[in-house]
N, CA, C and O of each residue as an XYZ file, in Angstrom:
716
protein
N      32.569     11.092    -33.478
C      33.031      9.728    -33.487
C      31.944      8.787    -33.023
O      31.047      9.189    -32.280
N      32.011      7.553    -33.447
C      30.991      6.603    -33.058
C      31.426      5.165    -33.195
O      32.588      4.874    -33.479
N      30.467      4.259    -32.988
C      30.756      2.833    -33.036
C      31.119      2.359    -34.436
O      31.669      1.271    -34.601
N      30.811      3.177    -35.454
C      31.171      2.820    -36.825
C      32.645      3.075    -37.127
O      33.112      2.785    -38.229
N      33.387      3.620    -36.147
C      34.812      3.860    -36.324
C      35.123      5.080    -37.163
O      36.227      5.202    -37.692
N      34.173      5.978    -37.291
C      34.346      7.142    -38.157
C      34.293      8.432    -37.339
O      33.391      8.634    -36.525
N      35.276      9.297    -37.573
C      35.276     10.649    -37.003
C      34.949     11.592    -38.151
O      35.625     11.578    -39.180
N      33.918     12.408    -37.983
C      33.537     13.376    -39.018
C      33.873     14.765    -38.514
O      33.521     15.130    -37.392
N      34.560     15.547    -39.352
C      34.901     16.931    -39.028
C      33.904     17.808    -39.769
O      33.755     17.704    -40.987
N      33.220     18.678    -39.020
C      32.157     19.512    -39.568
C      32.609     20.964    -39.620
O      33.433     21.403    -38.817
N      32.062     21.697    -40.571
C      32.320     23.136    -40.685
C      30.978     23.847    -40.748
O      30.062     23.408    -41.442
N      30.870     24.960    -40.009
C      29.640     25.739    -40.044
C      29.718     26.759    -41.187
O      30.677     27.523    -41.291
N      28.699     26.753    -42.031
C      28.581     27.729    -43.110
C      27.155     28.254    -43.109
O      26.221     27.515    -43.418
N      26.983     29.514    -42.766
C      25.659     30.148    -42.709
C      24.686     29.367    -41.833
O      23.563     29.079    -42.249
N      25.114     29.026    -40.627
C      24.307     28.324    -39.621
C      23.912     26.907    -40.031
O      22.980     26.333    -39.468
N      24.625     26.341    -41.016
C      24.408     24.965    -41.442
C      25.739     24.245    -41.324
O      26.772     24.764    -41.746
N      25.716     23.046    -40.749
C      26.936     22.267    -40.616
C      27.102     21.339    -41.811
O      26.201     20.582    -42.172
N      28.284     21.424    -42.410
C      28.615     20.647    -43.604
C      29.817     19.774    -43.273
O      30.785     20.266    -42.695
N      29.782     18.470    -43.629
C      30.955     17.626    -43.360
C      32.158     18.096    -44.188
O      32.072     18.261    -45.405
N      33.261     18.303    -43.500
C      34.474     18.816    -44.133
C      35.425     17.680    -44.489
O      36.046     17.688    -45.552
N      35.532     16.702    -43.592
C      36.443     15.578    -43.797
C      36.009     14.461    -42.856
O      35.211     14.688    -41.948
N      36.524     13.276    -43.066
C      36.257     12.179    -42.138
C      37.499     11.293    -42.049
O      38.297     11.205    -42.981
N      37.627     10.653    -40.914
C      38.729      9.728    -40.653
C      38.088      8.391    -40.306
O      37.222      8.331    -39.433
N      38.492      7.337    -40.964
C      37.907      6.018    -40.729
C      38.914      5.117    -40.021
O      40.032      4.924    -40.499
N      38.509      4.574    -38.886
C      39.327      3.635    -38.130
C      38.681      2.253    -38.216
O      37.523      2.133    -38.616
N      39.423      1.217    -37.844
C      38.893     -0.148    -37.914
C      38.258     -0.605    -36.602
O      38.030     -1.799    -36.407
N      37.973      0.336    -35.705
C      37.358      0.009    -34.415
C      36.560      1.216    -33.914
O      36.755      2.328    -34.406
N      35.666      1.011    -32.943
C      34.824      2.111    -32.458
C      35.633      3.274    -31.878
O      36.690      3.078    -31.277
N      35.113      4.478    -32.070
C      35.697      5.694    -31.507
C      35.039      5.928    -30.149
O      33.813      5.901    -30.047
N      35.835      6.157    -29.107
C      35.298      6.343    -27.759
C      35.108      7.822    -27.434
O      34.039      8.225    -26.976
N      36.132      8.622    -27.667
C      36.062     10.044    -27.303
C      36.850     10.856    -28.329
O      37.888     10.415    -28.823
N      36.335     12.067    -28.647
C      36.980     12.962    -29.605
C      37.140     14.323    -28.948
O      36.251     14.777    -28.227
N      38.281     14.981    -29.196
C      38.560     16.299    -28.637
C      39.182     17.172    -29.710
O      40.196     16.805    -30.304
N      38.577     18.331    -29.963
C      39.178     19.313    -30.858
C      40.227     20.094    -30.090
O      39.963     20.562    -28.982
N      41.414     20.240    -30.663
C      42.503     20.935    -29.986
C      42.588     22.377    -30.478
O      42.093     22.697    -31.560
N      43.210     23.242    -29.690
C      43.296     24.663    -30.012
C      44.055     24.930    -31.307
O      43.804     25.940    -31.964
N      44.962     24.064    -31.681
C      45.831     24.324    -32.834
C      45.337     23.622    -34.103
O      46.147     23.248    -34.951
N      44.040     23.440    -34.242
C      43.404     22.833    -35.418
C      43.705     21.351    -35.576
O      43.409     20.775    -36.623
N      44.282     20.728    -34.573
C      44.439     19.278    -34.592
C      43.255     18.675    -33.840
O      42.547     19.376    -33.118
N      43.048     17.386    -34.013
C      42.038     16.688    -33.224
C      42.692     15.490    -32.562
O      43.636     14.901    -33.088
N      42.170     15.146    -31.401
C      42.638     13.976    -30.661
C      41.435     13.068    -30.456
O      40.334     13.539    -30.170
N      41.648     11.766    -30.603
C      40.566     10.829    -30.312
C      41.151      9.499    -29.889
O      42.310      9.186    -30.165
N      40.321      8.725    -29.212
C      40.742      7.388    -28.805
C      39.733      6.381    -29.320
O      38.548      6.676    -29.474
N      40.230      5.199    -29.579
C      39.383      4.090    -30.011
C      39.227      3.142    -28.831
O      39.529      3.501    -27.693
N      38.765      1.958    -29.100
C      38.532      0.984    -28.045
C      39.845      0.289    -27.681
O      39.925     -0.939    -27.665
N      40.869      1.087    -27.392
C      42.164      0.546    -27.000
C      42.890      1.587    -26.154
O      42.260      2.524    -25.664
N      44.162      1.446    -25.979
C      44.922      2.323    -25.087
C      45.616      3.466    -25.805
O      46.475      4.124    -25.218
N      45.268      3.718    -27.057
C      45.953      4.726    -27.861
C      45.145      6.017    -27.975
O      43.914      6.005    -27.985
N      45.872      7.127    -28.060
C      45.286      8.421    -28.383
C      45.877      8.819    -29.729
O      47.097      8.900    -29.879
N      45.019      9.065    -30.699
C      45.457      9.443    -32.039
C      45.348     10.965    -32.180
O      44.326     11.558    -31.834
N      46.400     11.578    -32.685
C      46.401     13.014    -32.959
C      46.467     13.171    -34.479
O      47.380     12.657    -35.125
N      45.492     13.885    -35.040
C      45.468     14.157    -36.472
C      45.600     15.654    -36.700
O      45.142     16.457    -35.888
N      46.224     16.020    -37.799
C      46.394     17.435    -38.138
C      45.926     17.665    -39.573
O      45.789     16.726    -40.357
N      45.684     18.930    -39.895
C      45.292     19.286    -41.251
C      46.495     19.129    -42.165
O      47.587     19.607    -41.859
N      46.287     18.459    -43.285
C      47.316     18.365    -44.313
C      47.255     19.665    -45.113
O      46.478     19.793    -46.059
N      48.077     20.611    -44.722
C      48.008     21.947    -45.315
C      49.025     22.139    -46.440
O      49.619     23.207    -46.590
N      49.209     21.079    -47.221
C      50.123     21.196    -48.356
C      49.559     22.211    -49.347
O      48.346     22.407    -49.418
N      50.426     22.845    -50.099
C      50.030     23.867    -51.064
C      49.013     23.316    -52.065
O      48.064     24.006    -52.436
N      49.217     22.071    -52.499
C      48.302     21.459    -53.470
C      46.896     21.340    -52.898
O      45.921     21.611    -53.599
N      46.778     20.937    -51.638
C      45.461     20.819    -51.015
C      44.797     22.176    -50.842
O      43.591     22.307    -51.053
N      45.570     23.185    -50.462
C      45.009     24.529    -50.283
C      44.487     25.052    -51.618
O      43.403     25.632    -51.672
N      45.254     24.851    -52.706
C      44.825     25.309    -54.029
C      43.528     24.625    -54.462
O      42.685     25.253    -55.103
N      43.363     23.364    -54.123
C      42.158     22.617    -54.499
C      40.993     22.895    -53.555
O      39.877     22.438    -53.805
N      41.233     23.631    -52.481
C      40.184     23.890    -51.510
C      39.896     22.698    -50.626
O      38.816     22.608    -50.041
N      40.848     21.775    -50.518
C      40.659     20.574    -49.711
C      41.128     20.804    -48.278
O      42.086     21.537    -48.031
N      40.455     20.182    -47.369
C      40.876     20.192    -45.969
C      40.908     18.737    -45.527
O      39.883     18.187    -45.127
N      42.048     18.126    -45.596
C      42.174     16.714    -45.241
C      43.022     16.568    -43.989
O      44.055     17.222    -43.844
N      42.580     15.715    -43.100
C      43.323     15.444    -41.879
C      44.199     14.215    -42.083
O      43.775     13.231    -42.690
N      45.419     14.282    -41.571
C      46.348     13.161    -41.656
C      46.875     12.857    -40.254
O      46.910     13.728    -39.385
N      47.280     11.610    -40.055
C      47.795     11.212    -38.744
C      49.088     11.966    -38.440
O      49.991     12.052    -39.272
N      49.149     12.505    -37.229
C      50.317     13.268    -36.805
C      51.141     12.475    -35.792
O      52.365     12.399    -35.900
N      50.463     11.886    -34.809
C      51.169     11.088    -33.802
C      50.193     10.200    -33.057
O      48.981     10.414    -33.100
N      50.733      9.193    -32.367
C      49.940      8.283    -31.537
C      50.560      8.282    -30.148
O      51.762      8.065    -29.994
N      49.727      8.526    -29.136
C      50.189      8.553    -27.745
C      49.778      7.248    -27.080
O      48.611      6.860    -27.125
N      50.741      6.574    -26.463
C      50.450      5.310    -25.785
C      51.075      5.352    -24.394
O      52.295      5.444    -24.257
N      50.240      5.283    -23.375
C      50.721      5.204    -21.993
C      49.705      4.479    -21.107
O      50.071      3.892    -20.089
N      48.433      4.523    -21.495
C      47.396      3.865    -20.701
C      47.510      2.352    -20.845
O      48.006      1.842    -21.849
N      47.038      1.646    -19.817
C      47.022      0.182    -19.847
C      45.691     -0.338    -20.367
O      45.640     -1.380    -21.020
N      44.623      0.379    -20.081
C      43.288      0.008    -20.547
C      42.806      1.004    -21.578
O      43.609      1.666    -22.235
N      41.500      1.111    -21.722
C      40.897      2.016    -22.693
C      40.982      3.457    -22.201
O      40.889      3.707    -20.999
N      41.155      4.397    -23.110
C      41.124      5.827    -22.781
C      39.658      6.249    -22.774
O      38.970      6.124    -23.788
N      39.177      6.749    -21.634
C      37.757      7.058    -21.480
C      37.423      8.529    -21.658
O      36.281      8.863    -21.976
N      38.396      9.423    -21.459
C      38.107     10.850    -21.585
C      39.381     11.630    -21.890
O      40.488     11.204    -21.562
N      39.195     12.779    -22.523
C      40.297     13.673    -22.889
C      39.891     15.101    -22.548
O      38.720     15.466    -22.648
N      40.872     15.901    -22.145
C      40.618     17.315    -21.851
C      41.868     18.107    -22.199
O      42.975     17.701    -21.844
N      41.706     19.230    -22.888
C      42.850     20.107    -23.143
C      42.840     21.207    -22.094
O      41.833     21.891    -21.913
N      43.973     21.378    -21.397
C      44.058     22.345    -20.313
C      44.477     23.731    -20.786
O      43.935     24.735    -20.325
N      45.408     23.787    -21.676
C      45.817     25.041    -22.289
C      46.461     24.686    -23.607
O      46.305     23.555    -24.066
N      47.167     25.583    -24.229
C      47.761     25.277    -25.533
C      48.802     24.167    -25.488
O      49.169     23.635    -26.535
N      49.283     23.808    -24.318
C      50.382     22.859    -24.241
C      50.053     21.509    -23.619
O      50.864     20.588    -23.716
N      48.906     21.359    -22.990
C      48.643     20.140    -22.229
C      47.330     19.462    -22.598
O      46.313     20.119    -22.822
N      47.376     18.123    -22.656
C      46.184     17.283    -22.743
C      46.222     16.380    -21.516
O      47.289     15.937    -21.091
N      45.053     16.113    -20.956
C      44.935     15.178    -19.844
C      43.985     14.074    -20.291
O      42.912     14.348    -20.829
N      44.385     12.818    -20.065
C      43.550     11.683    -20.469
C      43.253     10.810    -19.259
O      44.078     10.671    -18.355
N      42.063     10.225    -19.259
C      41.662      9.331    -18.178
C      41.456      7.935    -18.706
O      41.045      7.751    -19.852
N      41.743      6.937    -17.868
C      41.635      5.539    -18.274
C      40.462      4.828    -17.634
O      39.915      5.274    -16.625
N      40.087      3.717    -18.237
C      39.002      2.894    -17.728
C      39.357      1.419    -17.917
O      40.342      1.088    -18.576
N      38.555      0.552    -17.340
C      38.802     -0.879    -17.445
C      38.488     -1.376    -18.846
O      37.644     -0.817    -19.546
N      39.178     -2.433    -19.242
C      38.944     -3.064    -20.537
C      39.072     -4.567    -20.355
O      39.968     -5.047    -19.660
N      38.181     -5.292    -20.977
C      38.224     -6.753    -20.936
C      38.944     -7.241    -22.195
O      38.552     -6.901    -23.312
N      39.993     -8.035    -22.009
C      40.708     -8.663    -23.124
C      40.731    -10.162    -22.867
O      41.496    -10.657    -22.039
N      39.881    -10.867    -23.591
C      39.765    -12.309    -23.364
C      39.195    -12.567    -21.986
O      38.104    -12.096    -21.665
N      39.929    -13.317    -21.163
C      39.508    -13.597    -19.794
C      40.067    -12.591    -18.791
O      39.765    -12.668    -17.600
N      40.881    -11.651    -19.268
C      41.559    -10.711    -18.364
C      40.856     -9.356    -18.324
O      40.415     -8.836    -19.349
N      40.762     -8.804    -17.129
C      40.244     -7.450    -16.949
C      41.439     -6.546    -16.685
O      42.141     -6.705    -15.687
N      41.663     -5.598    -17.587
C      42.789     -4.676    -17.446
C      42.274     -3.399    -16.801
O      41.419     -2.714    -17.362
N      42.788     -3.087    -15.637
C      42.342     -1.920    -14.883
C      43.249     -0.732    -15.167
O      44.470     -0.823    -15.036
N      42.644      0.376    -15.553
C      43.379      1.615    -15.788
C      42.588      2.733    -15.125
O      41.612      3.229    -15.688
N      42.998      3.118    -13.955
C      42.308      4.160    -13.195
C      43.199      5.388    -13.054
O      43.151      6.102    -12.053
N      44.000      5.610    -14.066
C      44.998      6.661    -13.995
C      44.646      7.846    -14.888
O      43.911      7.721    -15.867
N      45.190      8.988    -14.519
C      45.120     10.194    -15.325
C      46.527     10.430    -15.854
O      47.492     10.453    -15.091
N      46.631     10.603    -17.154
C      47.929     10.861    -17.783
C      47.955     12.323    -18.239
O      47.025     12.797    -18.892
N      49.025     13.023    -17.886
C      49.231     14.408    -18.312
C      50.246     14.386    -19.454
O      51.339     13.836    -19.320
N      49.866     14.994    -20.577
C      50.714     15.078    -21.769
C      51.029     16.554    -22.021
O      50.138     17.398    -21.923
N      52.281     16.871    -22.343
C      52.634     18.254    -22.682
C      53.295     18.284    -24.050
O      53.786     17.267    -24.540
N      53.302     19.461    -24.659
C      53.915     19.565    -25.983
C      55.354     20.042    -25.884
O      55.692     20.931    -25.102
N      56.174     19.427    -26.694
C      57.561     19.835    -26.884
C      57.789     19.783    -28.395
O      57.623     18.737    -29.022
N      58.169     20.914    -28.963
C      58.373     20.998    -30.421
C      57.152     20.503    -31.190
O      57.277     19.769    -32.170
N      55.973     20.914    -30.734
C      54.700     20.600    -31.377
C      54.345     19.112    -31.370
O      53.528     18.672    -32.178
N      54.947     18.334    -30.471
C      54.609     16.921    -30.289
C      54.266     16.701    -28.827
O      54.861     17.321    -27.947
N      53.312     15.823    -28.563
C      52.931     15.522    -27.184
C      53.857     14.462    -26.601
O      54.179     13.471    -27.257
N      54.277     14.684    -25.367
C      55.083     13.701    -24.649
C      54.465     13.480    -23.270
O      53.785     14.355    -22.734
N      54.710     12.302    -22.708
C      54.224     11.997    -21.373
C      54.895     12.936    -20.380
O      56.096     13.191    -20.465
N      54.107     13.448    -19.437
C      54.636     14.340    -18.419
C      54.462     13.759    -17.019
O      55.370     13.849    -16.193
N      53.297     13.163    -16.746
C      53.018     12.708    -15.391
C      51.851     11.726    -15.404
O      50.943     11.843    -16.226
N      51.879     10.751    -14.483
C      50.759      9.841    -14.256
C      50.226     10.092    -12.853
O      50.969     10.011    -11.875
N      48.925     10.401    -12.758
C      48.276     10.672    -11.471
C      47.489      9.433    -11.067
O      46.629      8.971    -11.817
N      47.780      8.888     -9.876
C      47.225      7.601     -9.452
C      46.457      7.722     -8.137
O      46.768      7.006     -7.186
N      45.480      8.591     -8.061
C      44.757      8.781     -6.806
C      43.332      8.221     -6.819
O      42.714      8.117     -5.759
N      42.797      7.860     -7.981
C      41.456      7.278     -8.034
C      41.547      5.765     -7.841
O      42.565      5.150     -8.157
N      40.473      5.174     -7.318
C      40.425      3.733     -7.080
C      39.685      2.964     -8.167
O      39.592      1.738     -8.107
N      39.156      3.683     -9.165
C      38.413      3.027    -10.235
C      38.524      3.867    -11.506
O      39.254      4.857    -11.544
N      37.793      3.463    -12.542
C      37.866      4.118    -13.851
C      37.567      5.608    -13.776
O      36.771      6.052    -12.950
N      38.218      6.376    -14.653
C      37.991      7.816    -14.740
C      36.817      8.058    -15.678
O      36.815      7.573    -16.810
N      35.809      8.810    -15.210
C      34.632      9.119    -16.028
C      34.806     10.381    -16.854
O      34.474     10.410    -18.038
N      35.332     11.428    -16.218
C      35.451     12.701    -16.921
C      36.535     13.561    -16.293
O      36.909     13.395    -15.132
N      37.023     14.489    -17.109
C      38.017     15.476    -16.680
C      37.579     16.813    -17.262
O      37.200     16.897    -18.430
N      37.631     17.850    -16.446
C      37.236     19.174    -16.910
C      38.189     20.216    -16.345
O      38.622     20.119    -15.197
N      38.511     21.216    -17.165
C      39.348     22.309    -16.684
C      38.467     23.292    -15.920
O      37.347     23.588    -16.335
N      38.976     23.787    -14.817
C      38.274     24.776    -14.009
C      38.792     26.172    -14.357
O      39.881     26.318    -14.913
N      38.014     27.179    -14.030
C      38.377     28.560    -14.374
C      39.681     29.024    -13.753
O      40.369     29.871    -14.322
N      40.026     28.488    -12.607
C      41.222     28.957    -11.897
C      42.513     28.284    -12.377
O      43.571     28.492    -11.782
N      42.439     27.473    -13.458
C      43.634     26.804    -13.968
C      43.795     25.393    -13.435
O      44.617     24.634    -13.949
N      43.038     25.026    -12.425
C      43.045     23.664    -11.916
C      42.185     22.792    -12.832
O      41.519     23.301    -13.733
N      42.202     21.474    -12.599
C      41.246     20.623    -13.284
C      40.659     19.626    -12.306
O      41.264     19.310    -11.281
N      39.463     19.130    -12.635
C      38.751     18.177    -11.791
C      38.602     16.862    -12.546
O      38.442     16.846    -13.767
N      38.656     15.766    -11.805
C      38.429     14.441    -12.381
C      37.364     13.736    -11.551
O      37.322     13.862    -10.328
N      36.501     12.987    -12.246
C      35.502     12.177    -11.540
C      35.725     10.725    -11.923
O      36.266     10.415    -12.984
N      35.292      9.842    -11.030
C      35.575      8.421    -11.203
C      34.392      7.579    -10.771
O      33.515      8.047    -10.044
N      34.372      6.308    -11.233
C      33.347      5.378    -10.770
C      33.576      4.982     -9.310
O      32.763      4.259     -8.734
N      34.674      5.446     -8.705
C      34.868      5.223     -7.262
C      34.036      6.224     -6.440
O      34.143      6.275     -5.215
N      33.205      7.018     -7.138
C      32.265      7.978     -6.541
C      32.976      9.172     -5.905
O      32.488      9.734     -4.925
N      34.122      9.558     -6.458
C      34.841     10.721     -5.945
C      35.107     11.719     -7.069
O      35.156     11.373     -8.249
N      35.276     12.962     -6.653
C      35.759     14.034     -7.522
C      37.044     14.534     -6.889
O      37.100     14.784     -5.685
N      38.059     14.674     -7.697
C      39.343     15.159     -7.189
C      39.719     16.416     -7.964
O      39.477     16.515     -9.167
N      40.314     17.372     -7.259
C      40.757     18.623     -7.862
C      42.279     18.617     -7.882
O      42.928     18.303     -6.884
N      42.838     18.969     -9.037
C      44.278     18.968     -9.254
C      44.736     20.371     -9.608
O      44.054     21.085    -10.344
N      45.878     20.764     -9.089
C      46.413     22.080     -9.440
C      47.855     21.951     -9.900
O      48.588     21.067     -9.455
N      48.258     22.862    -10.812
C      49.660     22.856    -11.225
C      50.521     23.423    -10.112
O      50.081     24.292     -9.359
N      51.729     22.938    -10.010
C      52.660     23.520     -9.040
C      52.990     24.941     -9.472
O      53.055     25.238    -10.665
N      53.194     25.800     -8.512
C      53.490     27.192     -8.832
C      54.962     27.374     -9.185
O      55.778     26.478     -8.971
N      55.290     28.550     -9.732
C      56.652     28.818    -10.206
C      57.710     28.591     -9.132
O      58.779     28.054     -9.422
N      57.426     28.991     -7.905
C      58.454     28.863     -6.878
C      58.619     27.427     -6.373
O      59.502     27.155     -5.559
N      57.773     26.505     -6.853
C      57.913     25.099     -6.461
C      58.715     24.292     -7.477
O      59.016     23.122     -7.240
N      59.058     24.899     -8.591
C      59.783     24.164     -9.630
C      60.351     25.126    -10.650
O      60.396     26.336    -10.425
N      60.768     24.601    -11.732
C      61.339     25.372    -12.826
C      60.266     26.300    -13.400
O      59.173     25.840    -13.729
N      60.557     27.582    -13.525
C      59.593     28.561    -14.031
C      59.122     28.221    -15.437
O      57.986     28.537    -15.792
N      59.965     27.586    -16.248
C      59.570     27.214    -17.600
C      58.624     26.019    -17.627
O      57.968     25.782    -18.641
N      58.542     25.271    -16.549
C      57.697     24.075    -16.487
C      56.692     24.158    -15.346
O      56.401     23.145    -14.709
N      56.164     25.330    -15.081
C      55.314     25.477    -13.903
C      54.045     24.640    -13.959
O      53.448     24.375    -12.916
N      53.613     24.216    -15.143
C      52.426     23.387    -15.252
C      52.765     21.919    -15.489
O      51.880     21.113    -15.777
N      54.019     21.578    -15.370
C      54.425     20.215    -15.712
C      53.954     19.191    -14.682
O      53.646     18.061    -15.063
N      53.884     19.529    -13.420
C      53.488     18.567    -12.391
C      52.215     19.057    -11.695
O      52.061     20.241    -11.397
N      51.325     18.120    -11.450
C      50.047     18.437    -10.782
C      50.020     17.740     -9.430
O      50.599     16.669     -9.249
N      49.334     18.374     -8.488
C      49.174     17.781     -7.169
C      47.711     17.813     -6.772
O      46.958     18.692     -7.190
N      47.321     16.846     -5.961
C      45.950     16.736     -5.482
C      45.703     17.784     -4.409
O      46.458     17.865     -3.440
N      44.638     18.603     -4.571
C      44.324     19.598     -3.542
C      42.945     19.376     -2.914
O      42.638     19.968     -1.879
N      42.120     18.537     -3.525
C      40.807     18.236     -2.945
C      40.449     16.797     -3.274
O      40.566     16.359     -4.418
N      40.014     16.072     -2.262
C      39.641     14.680     -2.418
C      38.256     14.466     -1.843
O      37.742     13.348     -1.871
């Protein structure tokens, strides 16, 4: 993704990358994330996260086409979405940053946790412990994730364990364990 508003999907063939498909938006692309289930998530210069999936209709498969189509749009941030991270097959975490709209500065220093229900992402939790924009989010080996911010802090988040909540939703809520 780039300032031209275009996301290009590449495929490796014999150690050479060939463009497979592209998605054109009317505004710059900020961050792109490939998801485990062959979907892609990206954000533009606004508060939306776009989820695209492969159009796997029989006609496209017969023609050898791989085209991505819009699947859903996630809206919960107040400012621009600055980073995305997939935690496992069911969760995406997004971080917000400040955005200037006219004379107003919209502050979004939150981390949003999204989970899948029936193959669609829904809001699960908003984490509000940073004092400024979120720079990055990364999953750690132990199942926790870390977030960094322009407030010059790194915070570590862990999912609640089974005995702290419903066993079917053990990753639904995150708590701060390191500040």
